[in-house]
Short mmCIF file of C-alpha atoms in Angstrom, two decimals:
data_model
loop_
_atom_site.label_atom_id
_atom_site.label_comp_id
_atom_site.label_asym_id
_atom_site.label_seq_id
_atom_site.Cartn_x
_atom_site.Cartn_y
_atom_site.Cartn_z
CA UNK A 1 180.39 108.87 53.12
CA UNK A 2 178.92 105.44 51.72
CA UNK A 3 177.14 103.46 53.85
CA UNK A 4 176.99 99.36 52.96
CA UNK A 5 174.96 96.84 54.39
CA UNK A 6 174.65 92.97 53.11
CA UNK A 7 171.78 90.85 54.07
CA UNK A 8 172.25 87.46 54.66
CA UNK A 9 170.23 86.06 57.49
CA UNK A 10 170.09 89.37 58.96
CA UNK A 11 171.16 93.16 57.68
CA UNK A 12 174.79 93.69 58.44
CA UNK A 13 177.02 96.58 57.43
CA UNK A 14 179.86 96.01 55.67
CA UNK A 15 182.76 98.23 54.79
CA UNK A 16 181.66 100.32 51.62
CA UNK A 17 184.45 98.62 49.41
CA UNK A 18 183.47 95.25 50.27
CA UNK A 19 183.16 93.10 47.27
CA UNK A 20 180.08 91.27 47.33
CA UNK A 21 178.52 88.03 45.02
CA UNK A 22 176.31 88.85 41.71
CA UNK A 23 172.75 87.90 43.40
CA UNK A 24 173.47 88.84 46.93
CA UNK A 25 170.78 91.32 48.32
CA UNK A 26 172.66 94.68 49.10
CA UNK A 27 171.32 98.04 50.65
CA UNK A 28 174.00 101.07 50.27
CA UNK A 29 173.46 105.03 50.92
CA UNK A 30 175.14 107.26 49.00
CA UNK A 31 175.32 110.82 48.09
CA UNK A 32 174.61 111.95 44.91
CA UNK A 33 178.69 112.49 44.21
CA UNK A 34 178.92 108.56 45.36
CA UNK A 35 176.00 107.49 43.19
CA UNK A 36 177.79 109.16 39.77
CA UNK A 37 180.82 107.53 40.42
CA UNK A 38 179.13 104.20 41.14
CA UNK A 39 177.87 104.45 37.21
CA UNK A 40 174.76 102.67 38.51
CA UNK A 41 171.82 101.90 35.93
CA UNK A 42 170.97 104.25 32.81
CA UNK A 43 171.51 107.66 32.96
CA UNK A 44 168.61 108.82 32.60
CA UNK A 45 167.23 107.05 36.07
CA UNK A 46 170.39 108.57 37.27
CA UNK A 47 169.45 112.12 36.80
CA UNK A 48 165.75 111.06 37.70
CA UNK A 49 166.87 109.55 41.19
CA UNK A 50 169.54 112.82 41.45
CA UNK A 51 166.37 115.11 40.58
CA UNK A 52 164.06 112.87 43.29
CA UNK A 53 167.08 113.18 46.27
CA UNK A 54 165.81 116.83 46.62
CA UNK A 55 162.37 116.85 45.95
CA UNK A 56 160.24 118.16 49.29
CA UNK A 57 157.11 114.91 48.56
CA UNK A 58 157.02 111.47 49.33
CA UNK A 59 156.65 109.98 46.03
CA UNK A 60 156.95 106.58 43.90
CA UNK A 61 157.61 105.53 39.96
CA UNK A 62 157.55 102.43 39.11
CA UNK A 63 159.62 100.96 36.29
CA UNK A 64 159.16 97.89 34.20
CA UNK A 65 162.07 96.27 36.52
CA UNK A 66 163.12 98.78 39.19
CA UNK A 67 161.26 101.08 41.56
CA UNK A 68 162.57 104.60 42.69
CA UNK A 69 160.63 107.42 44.66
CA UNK A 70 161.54 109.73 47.10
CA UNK A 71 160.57 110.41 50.93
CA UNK A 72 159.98 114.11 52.53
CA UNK A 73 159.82 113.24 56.42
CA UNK A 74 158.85 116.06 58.96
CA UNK A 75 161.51 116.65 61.29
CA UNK A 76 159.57 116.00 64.77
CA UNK A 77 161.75 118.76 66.37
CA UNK A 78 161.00 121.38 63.56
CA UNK A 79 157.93 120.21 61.84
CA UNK A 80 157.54 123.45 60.11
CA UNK A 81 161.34 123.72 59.00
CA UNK A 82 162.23 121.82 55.98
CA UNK A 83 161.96 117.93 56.00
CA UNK A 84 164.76 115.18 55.41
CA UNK A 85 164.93 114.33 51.81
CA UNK A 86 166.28 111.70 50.27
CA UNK A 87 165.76 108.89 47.12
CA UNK A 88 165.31 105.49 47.17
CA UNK A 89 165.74 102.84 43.85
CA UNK A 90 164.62 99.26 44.53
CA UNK A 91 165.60 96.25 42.52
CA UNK A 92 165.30 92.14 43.23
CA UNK A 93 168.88 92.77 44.73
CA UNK A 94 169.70 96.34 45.72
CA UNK A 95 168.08 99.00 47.73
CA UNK A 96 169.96 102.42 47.25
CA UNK A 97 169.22 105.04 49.31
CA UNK A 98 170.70 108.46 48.11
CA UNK A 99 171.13 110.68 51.14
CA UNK A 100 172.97 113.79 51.76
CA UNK A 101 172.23 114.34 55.37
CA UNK A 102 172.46 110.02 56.72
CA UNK A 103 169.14 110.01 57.87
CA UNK A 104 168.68 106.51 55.68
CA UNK A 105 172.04 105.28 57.22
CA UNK A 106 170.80 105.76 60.55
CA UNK A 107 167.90 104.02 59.78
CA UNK A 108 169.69 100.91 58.08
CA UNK A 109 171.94 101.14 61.23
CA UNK A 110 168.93 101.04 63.81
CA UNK A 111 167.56 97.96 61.62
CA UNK A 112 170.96 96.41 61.15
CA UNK A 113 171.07 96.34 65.32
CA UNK A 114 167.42 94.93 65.72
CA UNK A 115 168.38 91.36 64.69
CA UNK A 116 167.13 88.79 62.66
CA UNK A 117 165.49 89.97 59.33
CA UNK A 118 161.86 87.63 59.08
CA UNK A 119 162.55 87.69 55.40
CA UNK A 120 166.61 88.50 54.10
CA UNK A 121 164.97 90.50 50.78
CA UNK A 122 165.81 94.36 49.57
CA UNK A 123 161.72 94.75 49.80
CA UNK A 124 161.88 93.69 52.94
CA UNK A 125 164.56 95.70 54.52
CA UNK A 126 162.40 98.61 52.39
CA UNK A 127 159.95 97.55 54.41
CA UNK A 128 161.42 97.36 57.90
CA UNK A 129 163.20 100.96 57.04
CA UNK A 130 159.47 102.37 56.19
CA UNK A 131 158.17 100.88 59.74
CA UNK A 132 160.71 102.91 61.36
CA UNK A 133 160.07 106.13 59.57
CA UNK A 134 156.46 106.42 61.38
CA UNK A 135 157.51 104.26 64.35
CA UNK A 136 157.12 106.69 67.38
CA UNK A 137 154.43 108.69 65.72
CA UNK A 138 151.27 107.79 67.53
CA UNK A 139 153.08 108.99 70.67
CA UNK A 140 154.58 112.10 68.85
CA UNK A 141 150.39 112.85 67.68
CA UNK A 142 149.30 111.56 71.22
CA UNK A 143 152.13 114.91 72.77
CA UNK A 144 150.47 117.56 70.18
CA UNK A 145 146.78 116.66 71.76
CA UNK A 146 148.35 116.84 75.04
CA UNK A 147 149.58 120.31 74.46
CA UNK A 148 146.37 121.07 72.11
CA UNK A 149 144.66 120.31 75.06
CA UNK A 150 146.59 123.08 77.57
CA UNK A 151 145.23 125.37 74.94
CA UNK A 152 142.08 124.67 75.68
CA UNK A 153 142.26 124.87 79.29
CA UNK A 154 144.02 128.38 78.92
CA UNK A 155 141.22 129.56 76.32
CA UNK A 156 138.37 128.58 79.16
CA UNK A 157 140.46 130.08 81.47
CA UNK A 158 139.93 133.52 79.12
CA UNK A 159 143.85 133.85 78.21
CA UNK A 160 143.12 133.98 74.71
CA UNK A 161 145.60 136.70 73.36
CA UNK A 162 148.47 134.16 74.98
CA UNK A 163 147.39 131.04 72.69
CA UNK A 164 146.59 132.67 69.16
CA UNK A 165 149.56 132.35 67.95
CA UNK A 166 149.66 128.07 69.47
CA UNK A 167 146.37 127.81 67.51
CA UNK A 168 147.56 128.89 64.17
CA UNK A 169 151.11 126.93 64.53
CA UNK A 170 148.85 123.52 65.35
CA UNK A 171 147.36 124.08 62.25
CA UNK A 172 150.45 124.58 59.84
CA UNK A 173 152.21 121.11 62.14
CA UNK A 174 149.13 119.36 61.43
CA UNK A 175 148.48 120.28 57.38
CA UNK A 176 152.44 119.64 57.18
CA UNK A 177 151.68 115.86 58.68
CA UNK A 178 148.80 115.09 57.01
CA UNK A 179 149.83 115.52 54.00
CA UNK A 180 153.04 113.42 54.54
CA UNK A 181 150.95 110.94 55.59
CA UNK A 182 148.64 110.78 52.81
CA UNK A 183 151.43 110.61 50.07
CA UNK A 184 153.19 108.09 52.70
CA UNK A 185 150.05 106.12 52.17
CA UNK A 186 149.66 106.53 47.94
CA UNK A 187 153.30 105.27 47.85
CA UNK A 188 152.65 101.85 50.37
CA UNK A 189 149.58 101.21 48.37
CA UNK A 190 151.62 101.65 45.25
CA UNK A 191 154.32 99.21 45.95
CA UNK A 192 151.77 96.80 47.14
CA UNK A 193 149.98 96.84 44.03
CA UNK A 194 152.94 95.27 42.98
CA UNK A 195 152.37 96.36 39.13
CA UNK A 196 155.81 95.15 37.95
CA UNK A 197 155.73 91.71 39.44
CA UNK A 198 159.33 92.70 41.15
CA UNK A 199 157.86 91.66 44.75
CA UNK A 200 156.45 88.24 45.77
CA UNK A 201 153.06 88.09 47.12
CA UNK A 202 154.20 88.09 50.95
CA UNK A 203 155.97 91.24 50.47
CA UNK A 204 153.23 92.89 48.89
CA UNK A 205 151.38 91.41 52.02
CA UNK A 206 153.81 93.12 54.01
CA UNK A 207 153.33 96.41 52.63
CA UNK A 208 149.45 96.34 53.34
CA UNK A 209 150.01 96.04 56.56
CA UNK A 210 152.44 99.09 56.03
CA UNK A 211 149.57 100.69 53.96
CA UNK A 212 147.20 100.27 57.69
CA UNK A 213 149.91 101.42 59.67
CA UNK A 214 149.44 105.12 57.69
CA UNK A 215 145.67 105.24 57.34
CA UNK A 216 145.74 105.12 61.22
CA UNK A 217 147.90 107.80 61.49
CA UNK A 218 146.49 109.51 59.03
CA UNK A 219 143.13 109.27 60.52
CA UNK A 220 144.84 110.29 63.70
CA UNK A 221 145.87 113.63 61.85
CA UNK A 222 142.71 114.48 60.45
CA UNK A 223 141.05 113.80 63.79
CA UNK A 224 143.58 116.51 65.41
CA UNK A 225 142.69 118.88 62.61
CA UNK A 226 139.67 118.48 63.31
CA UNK A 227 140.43 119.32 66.72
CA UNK A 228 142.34 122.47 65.69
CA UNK A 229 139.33 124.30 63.73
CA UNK A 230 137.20 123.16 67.11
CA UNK A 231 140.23 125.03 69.25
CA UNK A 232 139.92 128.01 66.74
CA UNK A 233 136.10 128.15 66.90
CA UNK A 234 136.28 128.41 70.76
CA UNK A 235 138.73 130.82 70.57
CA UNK A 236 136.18 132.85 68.01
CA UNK A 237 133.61 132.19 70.73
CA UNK A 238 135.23 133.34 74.04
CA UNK A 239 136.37 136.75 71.75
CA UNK A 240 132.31 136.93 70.96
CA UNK A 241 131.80 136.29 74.71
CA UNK A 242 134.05 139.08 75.72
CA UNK A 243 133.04 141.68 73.07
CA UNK A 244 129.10 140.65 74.26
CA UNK A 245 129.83 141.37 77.77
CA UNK A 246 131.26 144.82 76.97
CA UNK A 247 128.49 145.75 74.92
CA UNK A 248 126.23 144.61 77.45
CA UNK A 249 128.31 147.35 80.07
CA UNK A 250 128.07 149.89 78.11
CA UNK A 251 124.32 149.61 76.81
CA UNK A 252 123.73 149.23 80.90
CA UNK A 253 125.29 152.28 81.20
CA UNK A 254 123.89 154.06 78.38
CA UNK A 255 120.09 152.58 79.96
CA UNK A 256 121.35 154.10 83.14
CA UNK A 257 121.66 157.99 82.11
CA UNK A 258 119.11 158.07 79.41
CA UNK A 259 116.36 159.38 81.91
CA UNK A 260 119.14 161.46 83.47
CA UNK A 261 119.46 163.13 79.84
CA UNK A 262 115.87 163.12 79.76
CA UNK A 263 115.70 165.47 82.84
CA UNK A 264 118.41 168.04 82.07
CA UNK A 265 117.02 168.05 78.86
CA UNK A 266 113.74 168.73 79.60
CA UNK A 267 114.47 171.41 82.25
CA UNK A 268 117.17 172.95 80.20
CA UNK A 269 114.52 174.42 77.72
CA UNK A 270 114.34 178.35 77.95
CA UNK A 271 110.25 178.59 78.85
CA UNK A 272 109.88 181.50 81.16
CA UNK A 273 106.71 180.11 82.88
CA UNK A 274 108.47 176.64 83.31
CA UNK A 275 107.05 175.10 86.90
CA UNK A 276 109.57 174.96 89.71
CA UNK A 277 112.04 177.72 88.52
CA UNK A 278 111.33 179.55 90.80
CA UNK A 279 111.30 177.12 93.61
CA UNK A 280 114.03 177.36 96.26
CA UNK A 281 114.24 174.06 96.51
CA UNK A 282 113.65 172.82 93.08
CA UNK A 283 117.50 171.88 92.46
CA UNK A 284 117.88 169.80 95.33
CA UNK A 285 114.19 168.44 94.66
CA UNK A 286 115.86 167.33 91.34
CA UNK A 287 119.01 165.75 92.29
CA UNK A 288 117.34 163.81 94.91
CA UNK A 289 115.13 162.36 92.15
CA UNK A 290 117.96 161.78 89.85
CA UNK A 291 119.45 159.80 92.83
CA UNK A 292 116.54 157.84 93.64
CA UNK A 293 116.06 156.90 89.79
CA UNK A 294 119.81 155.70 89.55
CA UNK A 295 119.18 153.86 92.54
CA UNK A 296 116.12 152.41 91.93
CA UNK A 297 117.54 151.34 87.90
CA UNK A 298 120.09 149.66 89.69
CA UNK A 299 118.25 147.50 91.69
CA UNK A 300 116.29 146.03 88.50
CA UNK A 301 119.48 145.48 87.01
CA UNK A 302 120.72 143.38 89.41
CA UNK A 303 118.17 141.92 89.97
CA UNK A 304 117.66 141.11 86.30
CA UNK A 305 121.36 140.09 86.20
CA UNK A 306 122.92 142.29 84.26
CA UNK A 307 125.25 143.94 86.78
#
């Protein structure tokens, strides 16, 4: 269903047959049905907008007179699901959103209900709309370290096996992210360049600020990335630990019998004139000196720390 919004003083929606005055500033959403019937601009940036509604990047083109790109957001509740899609084309007088799922009418609607517009312009409701798009995400980033964080803990704590699988989705969530936010970033930067002269020079301003919004966040993203391949190479390190301290058991216990295998090695040669055979107490004598050596082997141990 179309969505239409006038701006005036402020952004207010209007019913989507409202007629409206050549020159007033107008934001719609449409679906890609509404936008063929509404036999808006050439075809061929039609079926280039149609073609962009779809298209999984955040991306911009800019046109002698018009801009149109497309956004891929992450769905915070499914970051590794597929993101909302939609188009965008951007005139002096009309920002059309094309939309199949009304994330961009929500939007419109959440900026529509903040008030008074600084600035009653297309580029700036682009703006305002682009604001919202990364509004809560410091917080969202601030919740992943939080829970990046109980990973550590439970990796120190030797529950390793339990948080392998955490590790490796951190790492998809975060690539996913930064990457949004980098192309989020080459498309601010690009509309501030303002290569087509279609915003003034306080818009453009406006869009810097937009463009330092996303480097933040971006930096923010790498940081936790960052913090990801540190998670992984603990978790690389307490597996080390663990497979260390095993070997160490087992060479202790292979150091332990090896004079024990001396012994009944040595006395299990066939010499007939072998001392002690014939000894009635030579077995016992044996065993006690077997126990003595264990016992004595395991006192240095200890005390060598490695029991």
């Amino acid at each position: 269903m179309a969505h239409k919004y006038v701006l005036k003083d402020r952004l207010e929606a209007v019913p989507a047959d409202t007629p409206v005055a050549e020159g007033t500033p107008v934001a719609e959403v449409l679906t890609s049905k509404e936008f063929v019937d509404l036999s808006f601009g050439t075809q061929d940036m039609q079926q280039s907008l149609r073609n962009l509604a779809t298209v999984e990047n955040t991306y911009l083109d800019v046109f002698p007179s018009f801009l149109i790109g497309s956004f891929a957001v992450p769905n915070k509740n499914h970051v590794l699901g597929s993101p909302l899609c939609f188009a965008f084309y951007l005139d002096k007088t009309n920002l059309i959103f094309l939309d199949e799922e009304g994330t961009s009418a929500r939007l419109l609607d959440a900026i529509a209900s903040g008030g008074v517009m600084k600035e009653p312009t297309v580029a700036h409701c682009l703006f305002e709309f682009m604001k919202l798009l990364i509004k809560n995400d410091l917080s969202y980033l601030a919740q992943i370290e939080d829970r990046m964080e109980d990973v550590e803990e439970a990796i120190l704590d030797h529950n390793t096996d339990a948080e392998s699988k955490s590790m490796l989705v951190f790492r998809r969530k975060l690539l996913r992210i930064d990457t949004y936010y980098q192309q989020l970033v080459d498309m601010a930067s690009g509309i501030a360049e303002n290569e087509n002269k279609l915003l003034t020079h306080e818009e453009s301003r406006l869009f810097l600020v937009l463009v330092r919004q996303a480097e933040r966040l971006l930096k923010r993203s790498q940081t936790l990335k960052e913090y990801s391949l540190q998670l992984r190479e603990l978790y690389q390190t307490q597996i080390d630990i663990r497979q260390n301290d095993t070997m160490q058991f087992f060479t202790v216990i292979t150091t332990l019998f090896a004079p024990l295998t001396l012994i009944t090695s040595w006395f299990g040669m066939n010499f007939a004139n072998m001392p002690g055979l014939d000894w009635e107490w030579g077995y016992p004598a044996i065993i006690v000196a077997c126990l003595v050596l264990v016992a004595l082997e395991l006192l240095y141990f200890r005390k060598k720390k490695w029991l």
